[in-house]
Amino acid sequence: MSMRHQPWSVEAMQGVAAYKGINIATESFGNLSHPPVILLHGGGQTRYSWGAAAQTLAGKGFYAQVADLRGHGDSDWSADGDYALVHFAQDVDALVRRMPAKPVLVGASLGGLASLVATSRFCSDLVRALVLVDVVPKVNSEGVDQITGFMKAAPDGFASLKEASDLIAEYIPHRKRQTNYDGLKKNLRLAENGRYFWHWDPKLLTVGEPKHVLEELERDARSIVIPTLLVRGGRSNIVDDDGVDHFRKLIPHAEHISIDKSGHMVAGDDNTQFNTAILDFLNRI
């Protein structure tokens, strides 16, 4: 469909100055006068991980903005490896404050925790609602180890896009194998030596959160009073039943939905069901 026939417009990639001058790359879909939604990806991903979600939201009357977290995609890398969760949250706060109206924050994994912390500590009066995509304060540690292992699996990069695709297929065997690598290419960078590397800063893997991070996240969650939705992947290795029960005690008013055929990367595994769940929530709040 040509752009002139689309019911929404696309803003070219723009930068937002965030914490300590880090430039956050954003891309927006829809009419700026429509209710805003900010979508924030998980660790090791980029803004492209949302697939058609932003376009779907724009087509349904929302102003959708996707952003690369610091150290990811086209956003700046931190020269001093400044990747503590609170700094991701401060970046989210910067994005929120640029919106013409109160946005809904939709955050997956790392993007979800950053959105939770930002809402609690920095911009509680500026956020309309919160959607956490397969992340809760109390995550499954074995699942976290599996993700970390995947991210560390190719320190020397890949000789080809197919090689990167093979590693992904091994990590998420339930997802249909892609034969077109155009989407994958957006999540990789081609180095001068001709090898492909993930489009994120390797220093991300060297940052450890303090031992009391769970206690801090629990306090953050208890302070949330705005409408909240947890979207869980039915096959998730990160959010288990114990994590969901713990979350619902922290935020009793929160809604919860499970996308049965999805793993941790819900939007990528079942974009249609994810979009349906998000739109239902957005249209009710």
PDB file of C-alpha atoms in Angstrom:
ATOM      1  CA  MET A   1       0.000   0.000   0.000  1.00  0.00           C
ATOM      2  CA  SER A   2       1.416   3.392  -0.887  1.00  0.00           C
ATOM      3  CA  MET A   3       2.044   5.915   1.861  1.00  0.00           C
ATOM      4  CA  ARG A   4      -0.563   8.365   0.580  1.00  0.00           C
ATOM      5  CA  HIS A   5      -3.305   5.770   1.147  1.00  0.00           C
ATOM      6  CA  GLN A   6      -2.235   4.809   4.652  1.00  0.00           C
ATOM      7  CA  PRO A   7      -4.376   6.153   7.529  1.00  0.00           C
ATOM      8  CA  TRP A   8      -1.192   7.001   9.432  1.00  0.00           C
ATOM      9  CA  SER A   9       2.162   8.596   8.800  1.00  0.00           C
ATOM     10  CA  VAL A  10       5.699   7.548   9.636  1.00  0.00           C
ATOM     11  CA  GLU A  11       8.242   9.861  11.212  1.00  0.00           C
ATOM     12  CA  ALA A  12      11.832   9.280  10.155  1.00  0.00           C
ATOM     13  CA  MET A  13      14.258   8.135  12.825  1.00  0.00           C
ATOM     14  CA  GLN A  14      14.878  10.873  15.355  1.00  0.00           C
ATOM     15  CA  GLY A  15      17.133  11.196  18.372  1.00  0.00           C
ATOM     16  CA  VAL A  16      16.134  12.053  21.928  1.00  0.00           C
ATOM     17  CA  ALA A  17      18.750  13.328  24.358  1.00  0.00           C
ATOM     18  CA  ALA A  18      18.461  11.145  27.470  1.00  0.00           C
ATOM     19  CA  TYR A  19      20.429  10.448  30.656  1.00  0.00           C
ATOM     20  CA  LYS A  20      24.037  11.752  30.543  1.00  0.00           C
ATOM     21  CA  GLY A  21      23.539  12.936  26.970  1.00  0.00           C
ATOM     22  CA  ILE A  22      22.953   9.484  25.490  1.00  0.00           C
ATOM     23  CA  ASN A  23      21.104   9.843  22.183  1.00  0.00           C
ATOM     24  CA  ILE A  24      18.090   7.508  21.982  1.00  0.00           C
ATOM     25  CA  ALA A  25      16.970   6.587  18.461  1.00  0.00           C
ATOM     26  CA  THR A  26      13.203   6.643  17.961  1.00  0.00           C
ATOM     27  CA  GLU A  27      10.772   6.063  15.128  1.00  0.00           C
ATOM     28  CA  SER A  28       7.105   7.021  15.276  1.00  0.00           C
ATOM     29  CA  PHE A  29       3.935   5.905  13.513  1.00  0.00           C
ATOM     30  CA  GLY A  30       0.593   7.678  13.424  1.00  0.00           C
ATOM     31  CA  ASN A  31      -0.849  11.092  14.125  1.00  0.00           C
ATOM     32  CA  LEU A  32       0.825  13.071  16.904  1.00  0.00           C
ATOM     33  CA  SER A  33      -2.592  14.235  18.114  1.00  0.00           C
ATOM     34  CA  HIS A  34      -3.675  10.634  18.840  1.00  0.00           C
ATOM     35  CA  PRO A  35      -3.159   8.867  22.206  1.00  0.00           C
ATOM     36  CA  PRO A  36       0.551   8.021  22.494  1.00  0.00           C
ATOM     37  CA  VAL A  37       2.088   4.612  23.132  1.00  0.00           C
ATOM     38  CA  ILE A  38       5.829   4.046  23.636  1.00  0.00           C
ATOM     39  CA  LEU A  39       7.131   0.547  22.893  1.00  0.00           C
ATOM     40  CA  LEU A  40      10.448  -0.510  24.453  1.00  0.00           C
ATOM     41  CA  HIS A  41      12.235  -3.730  23.502  1.00  0.00           C
ATOM     42  CA  GLY A  42      14.096  -6.294  25.568  1.00  0.00           C
ATOM     43  CA  GLY A  43      17.809  -6.648  26.219  1.00  0.00           C
ATOM     44  CA  GLY A  44      19.809  -7.591  23.131  1.00  0.00           C
ATOM     45  CA  GLN A  45      16.990  -6.547  20.783  1.00  0.00           C
ATOM     46  CA  THR A  46      16.204  -3.371  18.829  1.00  0.00           C
ATOM     47  CA  ARG A  47      13.112  -1.331  18.039  1.00  0.00           C
ATOM     48  CA  TYR A  48      12.454  -3.652  15.092  1.00  0.00           C
ATOM     49  CA  SER A  49      11.544  -6.464  17.487  1.00  0.00           C
ATOM     50  CA  TRP A  50       8.002  -5.106  17.676  1.00  0.00           C
ATOM     51  CA  GLY A  51       7.256  -6.252  14.131  1.00  0.00           C
ATOM     52  CA  ALA A  52       3.977  -4.821  12.934  1.00  0.00           C
ATOM     53  CA  ALA A  53       2.779  -3.808  16.405  1.00  0.00           C
ATOM     54  CA  ALA A  54       3.542  -0.094  16.001  1.00  0.00           C
ATOM     55  CA  GLN A  55       1.929   0.032  12.563  1.00  0.00           C
ATOM     56  CA  THR A  56      -1.133  -1.816  13.855  1.00  0.00           C
ATOM     57  CA  LEU A  57      -1.504   0.637  16.740  1.00  0.00           C
ATOM     58  CA  ALA A  58      -1.176   3.582  14.365  1.00  0.00           C
ATOM     59  CA  GLY A  59      -3.844   2.122  12.111  1.00  0.00           C
ATOM     60  CA  LYS A  60      -6.172   1.851  15.122  1.00  0.00           C
ATOM     61  CA  GLY A  61      -5.881   5.498  16.102  1.00  0.00           C
ATOM     62  CA  PHE A  62      -2.800   5.614  18.333  1.00  0.00           C
ATOM     63  CA  TYR A  63       0.491   7.457  18.047  1.00  0.00           C
ATOM     64  CA  ALA A  64       3.091   4.696  18.431  1.00  0.00           C
ATOM     65  CA  GLN A  65       6.759   5.341  19.095  1.00  0.00           C
ATOM     66  CA  VAL A  66       9.421   2.623  19.117  1.00  0.00           C
ATOM     67  CA  ALA A  67      12.860   3.315  20.588  1.00  0.00           C
ATOM     68  CA  ASP A  68      16.245   1.625  20.761  1.00  0.00           C
ATOM     69  CA  LEU A  69      17.410   1.380  24.362  1.00  0.00           C
ATOM     70  CA  ARG A  70      20.840   2.787  25.202  1.00  0.00           C
ATOM     71  CA  GLY A  71      23.561   0.486  23.891  1.00  0.00           C
ATOM     72  CA  HIS A  72      21.182  -1.043  21.339  1.00  0.00           C
ATOM     73  CA  GLY A  73      20.445  -0.494  17.655  1.00  0.00           C
ATOM     74  CA  ASP A  74      20.949   3.078  16.471  1.00  0.00           C
ATOM     75  CA  SER A  75      21.070   4.586  19.969  1.00  0.00           C
ATOM     76  CA  ASP A  76      24.366   5.668  21.505  1.00  0.00           C
ATOM     77  CA  TRP A  77      26.557   3.229  23.357  1.00  0.00           C
ATOM     78  CA  SER A  78      27.673   4.358  26.794  1.00  0.00           C
ATOM     79  CA  ALA A  79      31.401   5.134  26.707  1.00  0.00           C
ATOM     80  CA  ASP A  80      31.783   4.114  30.345  1.00  0.00           C
ATOM     81  CA  GLY A  81      29.500   1.072  30.178  1.00  0.00           C
ATOM     82  CA  ASP A  82      26.755   2.852  32.114  1.00  0.00           C
ATOM     83  CA  TYR A  83      23.992   0.251  31.793  1.00  0.00           C
ATOM     84  CA  ALA A  84      22.450   0.058  35.245  1.00  0.00           C
ATOM     85  CA  LEU A  85      18.685  -0.471  35.179  1.00  0.00           C
ATOM     86  CA  VAL A  86      18.026   2.921  36.759  1.00  0.00           C
ATOM     87  CA  HIS A  87      19.763   4.641  33.820  1.00  0.00           C
ATOM     88  CA  PHE A  88      17.574   2.818  31.312  1.00  0.00           C
ATOM     89  CA  ALA A  89      14.657   4.085  33.405  1.00  0.00           C
ATOM     90  CA  GLN A  90      15.956   7.653  33.216  1.00  0.00           C
ATOM     91  CA  ASP A  91      16.091   7.314  29.438  1.00  0.00           C
ATOM     92  CA  VAL A  92      12.449   6.197  29.449  1.00  0.00           C
ATOM     93  CA  ASP A  93      11.604   9.231  31.563  1.00  0.00           C
ATOM     94  CA  ALA A  94      13.184  11.456  28.879  1.00  0.00           C
ATOM     95  CA  LEU A  95      11.010   9.826  26.199  1.00  0.00           C
ATOM     96  CA  VAL A  96       7.862  10.232  28.302  1.00  0.00           C
ATOM     97  CA  ARG A  97       8.489  13.937  28.894  1.00  0.00           C
ATOM     98  CA  ARG A  98       8.632  14.630  25.155  1.00  0.00           C
ATOM     99  CA  MET A  99       5.131  13.304  24.557  1.00  0.00           C
ATOM    100  CA  PRO A 100       2.294  15.815  24.051  1.00  0.00           C
ATOM    101  CA  ALA A 101      -0.007  13.703  26.247  1.00  0.00           C
ATOM    102  CA  LYS A 102       0.344  10.952  28.827  1.00  0.00           C
ATOM    103  CA  PRO A 103       1.647   7.843  27.020  1.00  0.00           C
ATOM    104  CA  VAL A 104       1.067   4.185  27.700  1.00  0.00           C
ATOM    105  CA  LEU A 105       4.385   2.422  28.238  1.00  0.00           C
ATOM    106  CA  VAL A 106       4.675  -1.027  26.650  1.00  0.00           C
ATOM    107  CA  GLY A 107       7.923  -2.660  27.700  1.00  0.00           C
ATOM    108  CA  ALA A 108       9.267  -6.138  26.993  1.00  0.00           C
ATOM    109  CA  SER A 109      11.769  -7.729  29.374  1.00  0.00           C
ATOM    110  CA  LEU A 110      14.470  -5.081  30.037  1.00  0.00           C
ATOM    111  CA  GLY A 111      12.227  -2.435  28.471  1.00  0.00           C
ATOM    112  CA  GLY A 112       9.444  -3.486  30.823  1.00  0.00           C
ATOM    113  CA  LEU A 113      11.575  -3.256  33.954  1.00  0.00           C
ATOM    114  CA  ALA A 114      12.899   0.130  32.815  1.00  0.00           C
ATOM    115  CA  SER A 115       9.306   1.294  32.276  1.00  0.00           C
ATOM    116  CA  LEU A 116       8.281   0.047  35.726  1.00  0.00           C
ATOM    117  CA  VAL A 117      11.169   1.847  37.430  1.00  0.00           C
ATOM    118  CA  ALA A 118      10.667   5.023  35.396  1.00  0.00           C
ATOM    119  CA  THR A 119       6.971   5.140  36.242  1.00  0.00           C
ATOM    120  CA  SER A 120       7.616   4.558  39.926  1.00  0.00           C
ATOM    121  CA  ARG A 121      10.568   6.880  40.485  1.00  0.00           C
ATOM    122  CA  PHE A 122      10.542   9.588  37.834  1.00  0.00           C
ATOM    123  CA  CYS A 123       7.299  10.142  35.960  1.00  0.00           C
ATOM    124  CA  SER A 124       4.400   8.579  37.852  1.00  0.00           C
ATOM    125  CA  ASP A 125       2.107  11.501  37.054  1.00  0.00           C
ATOM    126  CA  LEU A 126       3.012  11.499  33.355  1.00  0.00           C
ATOM    127  CA  VAL A 127       2.228   7.886  32.380  1.00  0.00           C
ATOM    128  CA  ARG A 128      -1.305   6.807  31.510  1.00  0.00           C
ATOM    129  CA  ALA A 129      -0.882   3.037  31.827  1.00  0.00           C
ATOM    130  CA  LEU A 130       1.767   0.331  31.952  1.00  0.00           C
ATOM    131  CA  VAL A 131       2.070  -2.893  29.946  1.00  0.00           C
ATOM    132  CA  LEU A 132       4.758  -5.371  30.956  1.00  0.00           C
ATOM    133  CA  VAL A 133       5.531  -7.971  28.302  1.00  0.00           C
ATOM    134  CA  ASP A 134       6.819 -11.211  29.808  1.00  0.00           C
ATOM    135  CA  VAL A 135       8.658  -9.652  32.702  1.00  0.00           C
ATOM    136  CA  VAL A 136       7.977  -9.360  36.417  1.00  0.00           C
ATOM    137  CA  PRO A 137      10.164  -8.347  39.369  1.00  0.00           C
ATOM    138  CA  LYS A 138      10.740 -11.985  40.332  1.00  0.00           C
ATOM    139  CA  VAL A 139      11.923 -13.752  37.171  1.00  0.00           C
ATOM    140  CA  ASN A 140      13.017 -17.353  36.695  1.00  0.00           C
ATOM    141  CA  SER A 141      16.799 -17.379  37.196  1.00  0.00           C
ATOM    142  CA  GLU A 142      17.325 -20.411  34.958  1.00  0.00           C
ATOM    143  CA  GLY A 143      15.559 -18.621  32.125  1.00  0.00           C
ATOM    144  CA  VAL A 144      17.725 -15.549  32.642  1.00  0.00           C
ATOM    145  CA  ASP A 145      20.822 -17.763  32.438  1.00  0.00           C
ATOM    146  CA  GLN A 146      19.559 -19.215  29.157  1.00  0.00           C
ATOM    147  CA  ILE A 147      19.118 -15.739  27.650  1.00  0.00           C
ATOM    148  CA  THR A 148      22.535 -14.648  28.869  1.00  0.00           C
ATOM    149  CA  GLY A 149      24.057 -17.785  27.406  1.00  0.00           C
ATOM    150  CA  PHE A 150      22.466 -17.060  24.046  1.00  0.00           C
ATOM    151  CA  MET A 151      23.752 -13.483  24.065  1.00  0.00           C
ATOM    152  CA  LYS A 152      27.290 -14.685  24.873  1.00  0.00           C
ATOM    153  CA  ALA A 153      27.263 -17.521  22.354  1.00  0.00           C
ATOM    154  CA  ALA A 154      28.959 -15.706  19.442  1.00  0.00           C
ATOM    155  CA  PRO A 155      31.582 -13.292  20.796  1.00  0.00           C
ATOM    156  CA  ASP A 156      33.427 -13.338  17.460  1.00  0.00           C
ATOM    157  CA  GLY A 157      30.311 -12.668  15.405  1.00  0.00           C
ATOM    158  CA  PHE A 158      28.922 -14.594  12.465  1.00  0.00           C
ATOM    159  CA  ALA A 159      30.327 -15.314   9.028  1.00  0.00           C
ATOM    160  CA  SER A 160      26.875 -14.994   7.457  1.00  0.00           C
ATOM    161  CA  LEU A 161      23.258 -14.137   8.187  1.00  0.00           C
ATOM    162  CA  LYS A 162      22.417 -17.825   7.922  1.00  0.00           C
ATOM    163  CA  GLU A 163      24.854 -18.609  10.711  1.00  0.00           C
ATOM    164  CA  ALA A 164      23.104 -16.080  12.950  1.00  0.00           C
ATOM    165  CA  SER A 165      19.739 -17.515  11.940  1.00  0.00           C
ATOM    166  CA  ASP A 166      20.910 -21.020  12.876  1.00  0.00           C
ATOM    167  CA  LEU A 167      21.746 -19.850  16.413  1.00  0.00           C
ATOM    168  CA  ILE A 168      18.336 -18.206  16.794  1.00  0.00           C
ATOM    169  CA  ALA A 169      16.577 -21.349  15.580  1.00  0.00           C
ATOM    170  CA  GLU A 170      18.472 -23.371  18.166  1.00  0.00           C
ATOM    171  CA  TYR A 171      17.437 -20.966  20.930  1.00  0.00           C
ATOM    172  CA  ILE A 172      13.763 -20.642  19.934  1.00  0.00           C
ATOM    173  CA  PRO A 173      12.931 -23.892  18.087  1.00  0.00           C
ATOM    174  CA  HIS A 174       9.176 -23.320  18.427  1.00  0.00           C
ATOM    175  CA  ARG A 175       9.266 -20.314  16.090  1.00  0.00           C
ATOM    176  CA  LYS A 176       8.887 -20.842  12.343  1.00  0.00           C
ATOM    177  CA  ARG A 177      12.258 -20.646  10.606  1.00  0.00           C
ATOM    178  CA  GLN A 178      12.642 -17.560   8.398  1.00  0.00           C
ATOM    179  CA  THR A 179      14.171 -17.936   4.938  1.00  0.00           C
ATOM    180  CA  ASN A 180      14.237 -14.189   4.290  1.00  0.00           C
ATOM    181  CA  TYR A 181      16.946 -12.505   6.332  1.00  0.00           C
ATOM    182  CA  ASP A 182      15.916  -8.869   5.799  1.00  0.00           C
ATOM    183  CA  GLY A 183      14.409  -8.607   9.281  1.00  0.00           C
ATOM    184  CA  LEU A 184      17.389 -10.327  10.896  1.00  0.00           C
ATOM    185  CA  LYS A 185      19.766  -7.939   9.144  1.00  0.00           C
ATOM    186  CA  LYS A 186      18.217  -5.031  11.096  1.00  0.00           C
ATOM    187  CA  ASN A 187      19.352  -6.619  14.346  1.00  0.00           C
ATOM    188  CA  LEU A 188      22.938  -7.128  13.215  1.00  0.00           C
ATOM    189  CA  ARG A 189      25.805  -4.806  12.298  1.00  0.00           C
ATOM    190  CA  LEU A 190      28.394  -5.590   9.653  1.00  0.00           C
ATOM    191  CA  ALA A 191      31.912  -4.975  10.958  1.00  0.00           C
ATOM    192  CA  GLU A 192      34.914  -3.933   8.883  1.00  0.00           C
ATOM    193  CA  ASN A 193      36.228  -7.496   9.021  1.00  0.00           C
ATOM    194  CA  GLY A 194      33.134  -8.688   7.142  1.00  0.00           C
ATOM    195  CA  ARG A 195      31.563 -10.470  10.097  1.00  0.00           C
ATOM    196  CA  TYR A 196      28.120  -9.810  11.525  1.00  0.00           C
ATOM    197  CA  PHE A 197      27.660  -8.880  15.189  1.00  0.00           C
ATOM    198  CA  TRP A 198      24.517  -8.325  17.243  1.00  0.00           C
ATOM    199  CA  HIS A 199      23.522  -4.663  17.197  1.00  0.00           C
ATOM    200  CA  TRP A 200      24.186  -3.996  20.873  1.00  0.00           C
ATOM    201  CA  ASP A 201      27.130  -3.104  23.068  1.00  0.00           C
ATOM    202  CA  PRO A 202      28.944  -6.176  24.482  1.00  0.00           C
ATOM    203  CA  LYS A 203      29.513  -4.185  27.696  1.00  0.00           C
ATOM    204  CA  LEU A 204      25.841  -4.832  28.466  1.00  0.00           C
ATOM    205  CA  LEU A 205      26.856  -8.329  29.566  1.00  0.00           C
ATOM    206  CA  THR A 206      29.446  -7.073  32.043  1.00  0.00           C
ATOM    207  CA  VAL A 207      27.049  -5.000  34.156  1.00  0.00           C
ATOM    208  CA  GLY A 208      25.749  -6.642  37.295  1.00  0.00           C
ATOM    209  CA  GLU A 209      22.742  -5.382  39.202  1.00  0.00           C
ATOM    210  CA  PRO A 210      23.001  -5.038  43.008  1.00  0.00           C
ATOM    211  CA  LYS A 211      21.810  -7.950  45.135  1.00  0.00           C
ATOM    212  CA  HIS A 212      18.972  -5.877  46.528  1.00  0.00           C
ATOM    213  CA  VAL A 213      17.508  -5.176  43.051  1.00  0.00           C
ATOM    214  CA  LEU A 214      14.496  -7.449  43.738  1.00  0.00           C
ATOM    215  CA  GLU A 215      13.628  -5.488  46.875  1.00  0.00           C
ATOM    216  CA  GLU A 216      13.846  -2.240  44.898  1.00  0.00           C
ATOM    217  CA  LEU A 217      11.660  -3.616  42.113  1.00  0.00           C
ATOM    218  CA  GLU A 218       9.117  -4.796  44.668  1.00  0.00           C
ATOM    219  CA  ARG A 219       8.927  -1.278  46.123  1.00  0.00           C
ATOM    220  CA  ASP A 220       8.590   0.148  42.619  1.00  0.00           C
ATOM    221  CA  ALA A 221       5.781  -2.259  41.770  1.00  0.00           C
ATOM    222  CA  ARG A 222       3.853  -1.533  44.971  1.00  0.00           C
ATOM    223  CA  SER A 223       3.827   2.173  44.077  1.00  0.00           C
ATOM    224  CA  ILE A 224       2.075   1.604  40.736  1.00  0.00           C
ATOM    225  CA  VAL A 225      -1.527   2.839  40.809  1.00  0.00           C
ATOM    226  CA  ILE A 226      -2.186   3.349  37.082  1.00  0.00           C
ATOM    227  CA  PRO A 227      -3.863   0.670  34.915  1.00  0.00           C
ATOM    228  CA  THR A 228      -1.399  -2.182  34.415  1.00  0.00           C
ATOM    229  CA  LEU A 229      -1.359  -5.256  32.197  1.00  0.00           C
ATOM    230  CA  LEU A 230       1.012  -8.228  32.292  1.00  0.00           C
ATOM    231  CA  VAL A 231       1.256 -10.074  28.978  1.00  0.00           C
ATOM    232  CA  ARG A 232       2.928 -13.411  29.589  1.00  0.00           C
ATOM    233  CA  GLY A 233       4.254 -15.880  27.039  1.00  0.00           C
ATOM    234  CA  GLY A 234       2.667 -19.262  27.697  1.00  0.00           C
ATOM    235  CA  ARG A 235       5.977 -20.952  26.863  1.00  0.00           C
ATOM    236  CA  SER A 236       8.106 -18.383  28.649  1.00  0.00           C
ATOM    237  CA  ASN A 237      11.263 -19.489  30.417  1.00  0.00           C
ATOM    238  CA  ILE A 238      11.405 -16.139  32.245  1.00  0.00           C
ATOM    239  CA  VAL A 239       7.975 -15.646  33.818  1.00  0.00           C
ATOM    240  CA  ASP A 240       6.610 -18.681  35.664  1.00  0.00           C
ATOM    241  CA  ASP A 241       3.492 -19.140  37.815  1.00  0.00           C
ATOM    242  CA  ASP A 242       5.378 -18.156  40.954  1.00  0.00           C
ATOM    243  CA  GLY A 243       6.510 -14.931  39.304  1.00  0.00           C
ATOM    244  CA  VAL A 244       2.970 -14.107  38.219  1.00  0.00           C
ATOM    245  CA  ASP A 245       1.543 -14.757  41.700  1.00  0.00           C
ATOM    246  CA  HIS A 246       4.245 -12.585  43.248  1.00  0.00           C
ATOM    247  CA  PHE A 247       3.539  -9.819  40.726  1.00  0.00           C
ATOM    248  CA  ARG A 248      -0.206  -9.838  41.380  1.00  0.00           C
ATOM    249  CA  LYS A 249       0.391  -9.454  45.100  1.00  0.00           C
ATOM    250  CA  LEU A 250       2.563  -6.413  44.405  1.00  0.00           C
ATOM    251  CA  ILE A 251       0.061  -4.816  41.991  1.00  0.00           C
ATOM    252  CA  PRO A 252      -3.346  -6.264  42.947  1.00  0.00           C
ATOM    253  CA  HIS A 253      -5.240  -4.194  40.383  1.00  0.00           C
ATOM    254  CA  ALA A 254      -3.093  -5.439  37.479  1.00  0.00           C
ATOM    255  CA  GLU A 255      -4.635  -7.484  34.691  1.00  0.00           C
ATOM    256  CA  HIS A 256      -2.927 -10.594  33.345  1.00  0.00           C
ATOM    257  CA  ILE A 257      -3.154 -12.421  30.041  1.00  0.00           C
ATOM    258  CA  SER A 258      -1.180 -15.362  28.656  1.00  0.00           C
ATOM    259  CA  ILE A 259      -0.356 -15.784  24.952  1.00  0.00           C
ATOM    260  CA  ASP A 260      -0.245 -19.556  24.932  1.00  0.00           C
ATOM    261  CA  LYS A 261       1.916 -20.240  21.869  1.00  0.00           C
ATOM    262  CA  SER A 262       4.516 -17.579  22.659  1.00  0.00           C
ATOM    263  CA  GLY A 263       7.814 -17.808  24.460  1.00  0.00           C
ATOM    264  CA  HIS A 264       9.646 -14.931  26.102  1.00  0.00           C
ATOM    265  CA  MET A 265       9.636 -12.842  22.907  1.00  0.00           C
ATOM    266  CA  VAL A 266       5.870 -12.559  22.771  1.00  0.00           C
ATOM    267  CA  ALA A 267       5.454  -9.972  20.012  1.00  0.00           C
ATOM    268  CA  GLY A 268       7.838 -11.833  17.722  1.00  0.00           C
ATOM    269  CA  ASP A 269       6.310 -15.249  18.402  1.00  0.00           C
ATOM    270  CA  ASP A 270       2.647 -14.308  17.940  1.00  0.00           C
ATOM    271  CA  ASN A 271       2.288 -10.732  16.776  1.00  0.00           C
ATOM    272  CA  THR A 272      -1.405 -11.075  15.948  1.00  0.00           C
ATOM    273  CA  GLN A 273      -2.441 -12.303  19.397  1.00  0.00           C
ATOM    274  CA  PHE A 274      -0.140  -9.782  21.049  1.00  0.00           C
ATOM    275  CA  ASN A 275      -1.673  -6.898  19.102  1.00  0.00           C
ATOM    276  CA  THR A 276      -5.179  -8.090  19.959  1.00  0.00           C
ATOM    277  CA  ALA A 277      -4.371  -8.201  23.676  1.00  0.00           C
ATOM    278  CA  ILE A 278      -2.763  -4.747  23.665  1.00  0.00           C
ATOM    279  CA  LEU A 279      -5.563  -3.112  21.702  1.00  0.00           C
ATOM    280  CA  ASP A 280      -8.222  -4.604  23.958  1.00  0.00           C
ATOM    281  CA  PHE A 281      -6.468  -3.119  26.989  1.00  0.00           C
ATOM    282  CA  LEU A 282      -5.833   0.265  25.376  1.00  0.00           C
ATOM    283  CA  ASN A 283      -9.429   0.618  24.263  1.00  0.00           C
ATOM    284  CA  ARG A 284     -10.719  -0.035  27.809  1.00  0.00           C
ATOM    285  CA  ILE A 285      -8.535   2.276  29.882  1.00  0.00           C
TER     286      ILE A 285
END
